[in-house]
Short mmCIF file of C-alpha atoms in Angstrom, two decimals:
data_model
loop_
_atom_site.label_atom_id
_atom_site.label_comp_id
_atom_site.label_asym_id
_atom_site.label_seq_id
_atom_site.Cartn_x
_atom_site.Cartn_y
_atom_site.Cartn_z
CA MET A 1078 66.04 68.43 38.59
CA GLU A 1079 62.88 67.64 40.29
CA GLU A 1080 60.93 68.79 37.07
CA ASN A 1081 63.40 66.67 34.82
CA LYS A 1082 62.93 63.52 36.80
CA LYS A 1083 59.12 63.64 35.84
CA GLU A 1084 60.44 63.08 32.59
CA ILE A 1085 60.76 59.22 33.49
CA PHE A 1086 58.63 57.82 36.21
CA LEU A 1087 60.23 54.28 37.29
CA ASP A 1088 56.94 52.45 38.74
CA PRO A 1089 57.88 49.02 39.94
CA TRP A 1090 54.24 47.67 39.51
CA GLY A 1091 53.34 48.85 36.53
CA TYR A 1092 54.61 50.64 32.98
CA SER A 1093 57.93 52.58 33.27
CA SER A 1094 58.47 53.97 29.51
CA ILE A 1095 62.34 54.57 28.99
CA GLU A 1096 63.45 55.86 25.64
CA ASP A 1097 67.08 56.78 26.80
CA TYR A 1098 68.53 54.98 29.40
CA ASP A 1099 71.30 57.28 29.67
CA LYS A 1100 69.12 59.68 31.48
CA LEU A 1101 68.91 57.36 34.10
CA PHE A 1102 72.54 58.31 35.06
CA THR A 1103 71.89 61.59 35.63
CA LEU A 1104 68.27 61.80 37.06
CA PHE A 1105 69.13 58.96 39.63
CA GLY A 1106 72.59 58.49 39.74
CA ILE A 1107 72.69 54.80 38.50
CA ARG A 1108 76.34 54.36 37.32
CA PRO A 1109 77.43 52.90 33.99
CA PHE A 1110 78.02 49.21 34.14
CA LYS A 1111 81.20 49.53 31.56
CA GLU A 1112 82.88 50.91 34.67
CA VAL A 1113 82.82 47.36 36.12
CA ILE A 1114 83.01 45.06 33.56
CA HIS A 1115 86.85 44.78 33.15
CA TYR A 1116 86.14 42.71 36.67
CA PHE A 1117 85.15 39.81 34.46
CA GLU A 1118 87.55 37.78 32.75
CA ASN A 1119 84.62 36.10 30.63
CA PRO A 1120 81.72 38.56 30.71
CA SER A 1121 78.01 37.55 30.05
CA ILE A 1122 76.50 38.43 26.35
CA LEU A 1123 73.94 40.36 28.44
CA MET A 1124 77.04 42.49 29.88
CA LYS A 1125 78.80 42.60 26.65
CA ARG A 1126 76.05 43.72 24.63
CA GLY A 1127 74.76 46.62 26.95
CA ILE A 1128 71.97 44.77 28.18
CA VAL A 1129 73.03 45.19 31.83
CA PHE A 1130 73.79 49.20 31.59
CA GLY A 1131 74.19 50.14 34.93
CA HIS A 1132 75.21 49.58 38.40
CA ARG A 1133 75.38 51.10 42.03
CA ASP A 1134 78.35 50.36 44.03
CA PHE A 1135 78.59 47.08 42.32
CA ASP A 1136 82.86 47.84 42.23
CA VAL A 1137 82.54 47.61 45.83
CA VAL A 1138 80.74 44.14 45.85
CA LEU A 1139 83.34 42.79 43.33
CA ARG A 1140 86.56 43.85 44.89
CA ALA A 1141 85.11 42.46 48.41
CA PHE A 1142 84.29 39.17 46.37
CA LYS A 1143 88.00 39.10 45.25
CA GLU A 1144 89.09 39.39 48.59
CA GLY A 1145 87.27 36.23 49.77
CA LYS A 1146 84.23 38.18 51.60
CA LYS A 1147 81.03 36.82 52.15
CA VAL A 1148 78.74 38.02 48.87
CA THR A 1149 75.51 36.93 47.74
CA LEU A 1150 73.27 37.88 44.83
CA LEU A 1151 69.67 38.59 46.02
CA THR A 1152 66.79 38.90 43.67
CA GLY A 1153 63.06 37.75 43.15
CA PHE A 1154 60.34 37.22 41.10
CA MET A 1155 56.44 37.73 41.61
CA PRO A 1156 54.68 34.44 40.70
CA SER A 1157 51.82 36.19 39.17
CA GLY A 1158 51.85 34.77 35.60
CA LYS A 1159 53.78 32.55 33.01
CA LEU A 1160 57.44 33.00 32.26
CA HIS A 1161 58.32 34.54 28.98
CA PHE A 1162 61.73 35.63 27.37
CA GLY A 1163 61.72 38.95 29.40
CA HIS A 1164 61.87 36.98 32.53
CA LYS A 1165 64.51 34.79 30.92
CA ALA A 1166 67.36 37.68 30.91
CA LEU A 1167 67.44 37.94 34.66
CA PHE A 1168 67.60 34.28 34.97
CA ASP A 1169 70.73 34.17 32.46
CA GLN A 1170 72.39 36.70 34.81
CA ILE A 1171 71.55 34.61 38.08
CA ILE A 1172 72.95 31.80 36.50
CA TYR A 1173 75.76 33.36 35.15
CA TYR A 1174 76.76 34.43 38.65
CA GLN A 1175 76.38 31.34 40.32
CA LYS A 1176 78.97 29.71 37.71
CA GLN A 1177 81.16 32.34 38.79
CA GLY A 1178 81.14 31.17 42.13
CA PHE A 1179 78.58 33.52 43.88
CA HIS A 1180 75.92 32.44 46.55
CA ILE A 1181 72.36 33.01 45.42
CA ASN A 1182 69.24 33.81 47.28
CA LEU A 1183 65.95 33.79 45.28
CA ALA A 1184 63.18 35.63 46.85
CA LEU A 1185 59.54 34.08 45.72
CA ALA A 1186 57.44 36.94 46.10
CA ASP A 1187 54.00 35.34 46.98
CA ILE A 1188 52.99 38.24 49.14
CA GLU A 1189 53.68 41.01 46.88
CA ALA A 1190 51.66 38.65 44.20
CA TYR A 1191 49.06 38.46 46.66
CA SER A 1192 48.83 41.96 48.34
CA VAL A 1193 49.33 43.81 44.91
CA ARG A 1194 48.32 41.65 41.87
CA LYS A 1195 45.47 39.87 43.98
CA VAL A 1196 46.59 36.57 42.86
CA GLU A 1197 44.97 33.69 44.95
CA ARG A 1198 47.29 31.87 47.41
CA LYS A 1199 47.25 28.50 45.82
CA GLU A 1200 47.52 29.74 42.34
CA THR A 1201 50.85 31.93 43.45
CA ILE A 1202 52.27 29.33 45.05
CA ARG A 1203 51.87 26.66 42.16
CA LEU A 1204 53.02 29.19 39.55
CA ALA A 1205 56.23 29.95 41.95
CA ILE A 1206 57.06 26.13 41.94
CA GLU A 1207 55.95 25.03 38.24
CA GLU A 1208 56.77 27.82 36.29
CA TYR A 1209 59.70 30.05 37.71
CA VAL A 1210 61.51 27.62 39.94
CA ALA A 1211 60.96 24.78 37.50
CA ASN A 1212 62.22 26.73 34.38
CA ALA A 1213 65.08 28.32 36.45
CA ILE A 1214 66.28 24.84 36.84
CA ALA A 1215 65.66 23.98 33.18
CA LEU A 1216 67.54 26.87 32.06
CA GLY A 1217 70.67 25.93 34.14
CA LEU A 1218 70.15 26.89 37.92
CA GLU A 1219 72.05 24.58 40.34
CA LYS A 1220 71.32 23.48 43.84
CA LYS A 1221 74.96 24.58 45.18
CA ASN A 1222 75.11 27.89 46.92
CA LEU A 1223 71.69 28.26 46.72
CA ARG A 1224 68.66 28.98 48.82
CA ILE A 1225 64.98 29.49 47.43
CA TYR A 1226 62.56 30.87 49.58
CA PHE A 1227 58.99 32.20 49.86
CA GLN A 1228 58.42 35.56 51.29
CA SER A 1229 55.71 33.86 53.45
CA ALA A 1230 57.46 30.89 54.82
CA THR A 1231 61.05 31.88 56.46
CA LYS A 1232 61.96 32.73 60.05
CA PRO A 1233 60.74 35.26 62.34
CA ALA A 1234 64.00 37.59 62.02
CA TYR A 1235 63.13 37.97 58.59
CA TYR A 1236 59.71 39.25 59.82
CA ARG A 1237 60.75 41.15 62.57
CA LEU A 1238 62.93 43.54 60.08
CA ILE A 1239 59.63 44.31 58.12
CA GLN A 1240 58.09 45.81 61.60
CA MET A 1241 61.25 47.69 62.53
CA PHE A 1242 61.72 49.29 59.21
CA SER A 1243 58.72 51.32 59.55
CA GLN A 1244 59.94 52.94 62.63
CA LYS A 1245 62.56 54.87 60.57
CA VAL A 1246 60.56 55.68 57.44
CA THR A 1247 57.76 58.64 56.98
CA MET A 1248 55.05 58.63 54.36
CA ALA A 1249 56.41 61.67 52.63
CA GLU A 1250 59.73 59.77 51.94
CA MET A 1251 57.77 56.68 50.41
CA THR A 1252 55.59 59.17 48.55
CA ALA A 1253 58.55 60.90 47.10
CA ILE A 1254 59.83 57.62 45.81
CA TYR A 1255 57.01 55.80 44.85
CA GLY A 1256 54.22 58.11 44.16
CA ASP A 1257 50.48 56.95 45.41
CA LEU A 1258 50.63 54.29 47.59
CA THR A 1259 48.13 51.45 48.67
CA PRO A 1260 48.40 49.47 52.00
CA GLY A 1261 49.06 46.44 49.78
CA LYS A 1262 52.35 48.35 48.06
CA ILE A 1263 53.21 49.66 51.40
CA VAL A 1264 53.61 46.21 52.67
CA SER A 1265 55.62 45.08 49.64
CA VAL A 1266 57.85 48.16 49.93
CA PHE A 1267 58.73 47.07 53.37
CA THR A 1268 58.72 43.36 52.79
CA GLN A 1269 61.40 43.99 49.63
CA ALA A 1270 63.62 46.04 51.86
CA ALA A 1271 63.57 43.00 54.45
CA ASP A 1272 64.27 40.58 51.10
CA ILE A 1273 67.61 42.62 50.11
CA LEU A 1274 69.02 43.27 53.76
CA HIS A 1275 67.96 40.15 55.98
CA PRO A 1276 70.91 37.64 54.08
CA MET A 1277 72.99 40.36 56.21
CA LEU A 1278 72.00 38.83 59.56
CA GLU A 1279 73.50 35.89 61.24
CA GLU A 1280 70.24 33.73 60.92
CA PHE A 1281 70.44 33.95 57.33
CA GLY A 1282 74.37 33.70 56.60
CA GLY A 1283 75.82 36.85 57.81
CA TYR A 1284 76.76 38.05 54.25
CA ASP A 1285 79.43 40.95 54.53
CA TYR A 1286 77.47 42.31 50.99
CA VAL A 1287 74.31 41.86 49.05
CA PHE A 1288 73.94 42.76 45.58
CA VAL A 1289 70.64 42.67 43.62
CA PRO A 1290 70.16 42.44 39.70
CA VAL A 1291 67.19 44.13 38.77
CA GLY A 1292 65.28 45.61 35.79
CA ALA A 1293 65.31 49.58 35.60
CA ASP A 1294 61.60 50.14 36.92
CA GLN A 1295 62.96 48.34 40.21
CA ASP A 1296 65.23 51.27 41.12
CA PRO A 1297 62.63 52.71 43.77
CA HIS A 1298 63.06 49.52 45.75
CA ILE A 1299 66.90 49.89 45.63
CA ARG A 1300 66.98 53.64 46.67
CA PHE A 1301 64.37 53.25 49.61
CA THR A 1302 66.31 49.92 50.81
CA ARG A 1303 69.90 51.81 50.39
CA ASP A 1304 68.34 54.59 52.62
CA ILE A 1305 66.65 51.82 54.99
CA SER A 1306 70.36 50.30 55.23
CA ASP A 1307 72.24 53.85 56.49
CA ARG A 1308 69.50 54.16 59.09
CA PHE A 1309 69.92 50.48 60.40
CA SER A 1310 73.68 50.57 59.98
CA SER A 1311 74.67 50.81 63.79
CA GLU A 1312 71.65 48.82 65.08
CA LEU A 1313 71.76 46.21 62.95
CA GLY A 1314 75.38 46.21 61.11
CA PHE A 1315 73.76 46.39 57.38
CA ARG A 1316 75.82 48.08 54.36
CA ARG A 1317 74.34 49.22 51.40
CA PRO A 1318 73.08 46.71 48.88
CA ALA A 1319 74.68 47.27 45.47
CA SER A 1320 72.75 46.65 42.44
CA THR A 1321 73.09 46.11 38.60
CA TYR A 1322 70.35 47.27 36.01
CA HIS A 1323 69.10 45.23 32.79
CA ARG A 1324 66.94 47.00 29.80
CA PHE A 1325 63.47 45.76 29.26
CA MET A 1326 63.27 43.57 26.45
CA THR A 1327 60.63 45.19 24.05
CA GLY A 1328 57.39 43.51 23.36
CA LEU A 1329 56.29 41.69 19.98
CA ASP A 1330 54.27 44.57 19.16
CA GLY A 1331 56.69 47.18 20.16
CA GLY A 1332 55.17 48.07 23.56
CA LYS A 1333 56.31 46.55 26.80
CA MET A 1334 56.90 42.59 27.08
CA SER A 1335 54.22 41.79 29.80
CA SER A 1336 52.95 38.11 30.74
CA SER A 1337 49.29 40.63 31.35
CA ARG A 1338 49.64 41.00 27.31
CA PRO A 1339 50.04 37.55 25.59
CA GLU A 1340 50.69 38.78 22.11
CA SER A 1341 53.43 41.00 22.92
CA ALA A 1342 55.91 37.93 24.42
CA ILE A 1343 56.94 34.44 23.65
CA PHE A 1344 56.15 32.21 26.92
CA LEU A 1345 58.27 29.31 27.33
CA SER A 1346 55.27 27.45 27.59
CA ASP A 1347 54.07 28.48 24.40
CA PRO A 1348 53.35 25.66 21.72
CA PRO A 1349 55.13 25.54 18.25
CA GLU A 1350 51.98 27.04 16.23
CA ILE A 1351 51.77 29.90 18.47
CA VAL A 1352 55.61 30.39 18.33
CA VAL A 1353 55.42 30.84 14.55
CA LYS A 1354 52.35 32.90 14.67
CA LYS A 1355 53.49 35.70 17.58
CA LEU A 1356 56.87 35.60 15.30
CA ASN A 1357 55.47 36.15 11.86
CA ASN A 1358 53.38 39.13 13.49
CA ALA A 1359 56.23 40.63 15.15
CA LEU A 1360 56.77 44.18 14.73
CA THR A 1361 60.16 44.49 12.84
CA GLY A 1362 62.58 47.47 11.71
CA GLY A 1363 61.62 46.49 8.20
CA ARG A 1364 60.65 49.42 5.36
CA ALA A 1365 57.13 49.80 4.09
CA THR A 1366 58.02 48.00 0.73
CA ILE A 1367 60.84 45.47 -0.57
CA GLU A 1368 61.89 48.17 -2.61
CA GLU A 1369 62.26 50.46 0.13
CA GLN A 1370 64.11 48.03 2.21
CA LYS A 1371 66.53 47.15 -0.39
CA ARG A 1372 67.15 50.57 -1.17
CA LEU A 1373 67.21 52.38 2.30
CA GLY A 1374 68.11 49.18 4.43
CA GLY A 1375 66.42 48.14 7.64
CA GLU A 1376 66.45 49.39 11.42
CA PRO A 1377 67.49 46.16 13.45
CA LEU A 1378 67.27 48.77 16.61
CA LYS A 1379 63.57 49.00 15.94
CA CYS A 1380 63.00 45.14 15.25
CA ALA A 1381 61.45 42.98 17.96
CA ILE A 1382 63.36 39.82 16.11
CA TYR A 1383 66.64 41.75 16.07
CA GLU A 1384 65.92 41.91 20.05
CA MET A 1385 65.80 38.24 20.17
CA TYR A 1386 68.60 37.84 18.79
CA LEU A 1387 70.35 40.25 20.91
CA TYR A 1388 68.95 38.82 24.07
CA HIS A 1389 68.78 35.18 23.69
CA LEU A 1390 68.99 33.49 20.26
CA MET A 1391 72.38 34.44 19.13
CA PRO A 1392 75.43 33.94 21.71
CA ASN A 1393 77.75 34.39 18.69
CA ASP A 1394 78.70 37.90 18.49
CA LYS A 1395 79.95 37.55 14.87
CA ASP A 1396 76.90 35.93 13.82
CA LEU A 1397 74.83 38.71 15.37
CA LEU A 1398 76.78 41.53 13.34
CA ASP A 1399 76.39 39.53 10.36
CA ILE A 1400 72.35 39.89 10.84
CA PHE A 1401 72.68 43.65 12.17
CA MET A 1402 74.74 44.61 8.84
CA ARG A 1403 72.70 42.56 6.37
CA CYS A 1404 69.64 44.19 7.59
CA ARG A 1405 71.33 47.72 7.44
CA ARG A 1406 72.49 46.99 4.04
CA GLY A 1407 68.69 45.78 2.88
CA GLU A 1408 69.91 42.30 2.05
CA LEU A 1409 68.33 40.84 4.64
CA LEU A 1410 64.37 41.00 4.25
CA CYS A 1411 62.26 40.20 7.13
CA GLY A 1412 60.45 37.30 5.90
CA GLU A 1413 63.83 35.58 5.71
CA ASP A 1414 64.68 37.12 9.04
CA LYS A 1415 61.49 35.94 11.07
CA LYS A 1416 62.03 32.53 9.20
CA LEU A 1417 65.57 32.29 10.96
CA ALA A 1418 64.10 33.52 14.48
CA ILE A 1419 61.20 30.89 14.33
CA GLU A 1420 63.67 27.98 13.77
CA LYS A 1421 66.09 29.14 16.69
CA THR A 1422 63.15 29.78 18.96
CA LEU A 1423 61.51 26.37 17.98
CA LYS A 1424 64.61 24.79 18.67
CA PHE A 1425 65.61 25.91 21.87
CA LEU A 1426 61.99 25.75 23.21
CA ASP A 1427 62.13 21.98 22.19
CA ASP A 1428 65.15 21.50 24.22
CA HIS A 1429 64.03 23.57 27.04
CA ARG A 1430 60.36 21.66 27.23
CA LYS A 1431 62.57 18.37 27.64
CA LYS A 1432 64.55 19.76 30.65
CA LEU A 1433 61.59 21.30 32.09
CA GLU A 1434 59.88 17.85 32.54
CA GLN A 1435 62.39 16.66 34.71
CA ALA A 1436 62.99 19.90 36.31
CA LYS A 1437 59.34 19.83 37.58
CA ASP A 1438 59.79 16.65 39.10
CA VAL A 1439 62.59 18.18 41.45
CA ALA A 1440 61.58 21.77 41.58
CA GLU A 1441 60.09 21.61 45.19
CA SER A 1442 63.16 19.94 46.56
CA TYR A 1443 64.90 23.14 45.86
CA ILE A 1444 62.79 25.37 47.76
CA GLU A 1445 63.58 26.16 51.68
CA GLU A 1446 59.97 25.65 52.73
CA ILE A 1447 56.53 25.42 50.71
CA PRO A 1448 53.95 27.54 52.52
CA LYS A 1449 51.22 25.78 54.33
CA PHE A 1450 48.29 27.74 52.71
#
């Protein structure tokens, strides 16, 4: 089993290549999300379409929520670059859960951005407010049932956890989960564990259960934190946090969508001419020639344009299926497909920019405390 695990290395700070998500079920003990989707009367499109594909103990949390127990969503963002459509998938989940009545705790991971990504403090704080919080508001995040905090600006009990956790963990255990570690990454690991577990303390709401929606590459943090919670269950009353996992959105060039590779992503701040250029250059599932496309059909599951529809641009399942089948039958050519995607993306971004300008004026008011330095 350990030898098989080397086929997939989940790196929360770098590039994790996952070609077969089903392997995560057998290799790391993640459970299929389809087991719990029946708990939702109106599942989100990300759930229905298999983009949210896995979970750990989410059924426990959903039962507790239905029983009226205190449950909160906790997740975070490392403000080290501009927001793109890959990030939007997580924002969409947060906003969906807020509408279902869940309380939301959002961490702005400025400590991680500073210690791991080496982003200057002033720039980290600016990005957190202007890019992440403002865009979240523009996308629909509301102030009710919401707490947004910076890792570097919260109460002493939060920082005390970081120090206490180090007492019951060995370097061998951390290396087994994360591989090679730097001092900055070690600080980040303990800080993220505090992020996930601190809502269970009375000072931060005394929640009975915490669940964490993350990309699959963040599972090492979840596994580490679940181990920590077990070791402090008697002393601090922690329960294991639950988690859900979503698939990575493929970059426009076929690689990973990343802020550090601008050509791979559509940023929510990209001007129209850049959007048009990027989508026109996007990798598709089309054949080498029009004749082959009409004869053999396209391959939508290999197409970055189809993923834009799947994740963001086509909420109607019938419309999405029509695009899929027309592509497969060779009736839809890539030029026509890209033209449609450009129209839909530009319309979305035009509407979003108007909301974003208003959101920037109120973004700071959504945050618990702004760091002083």
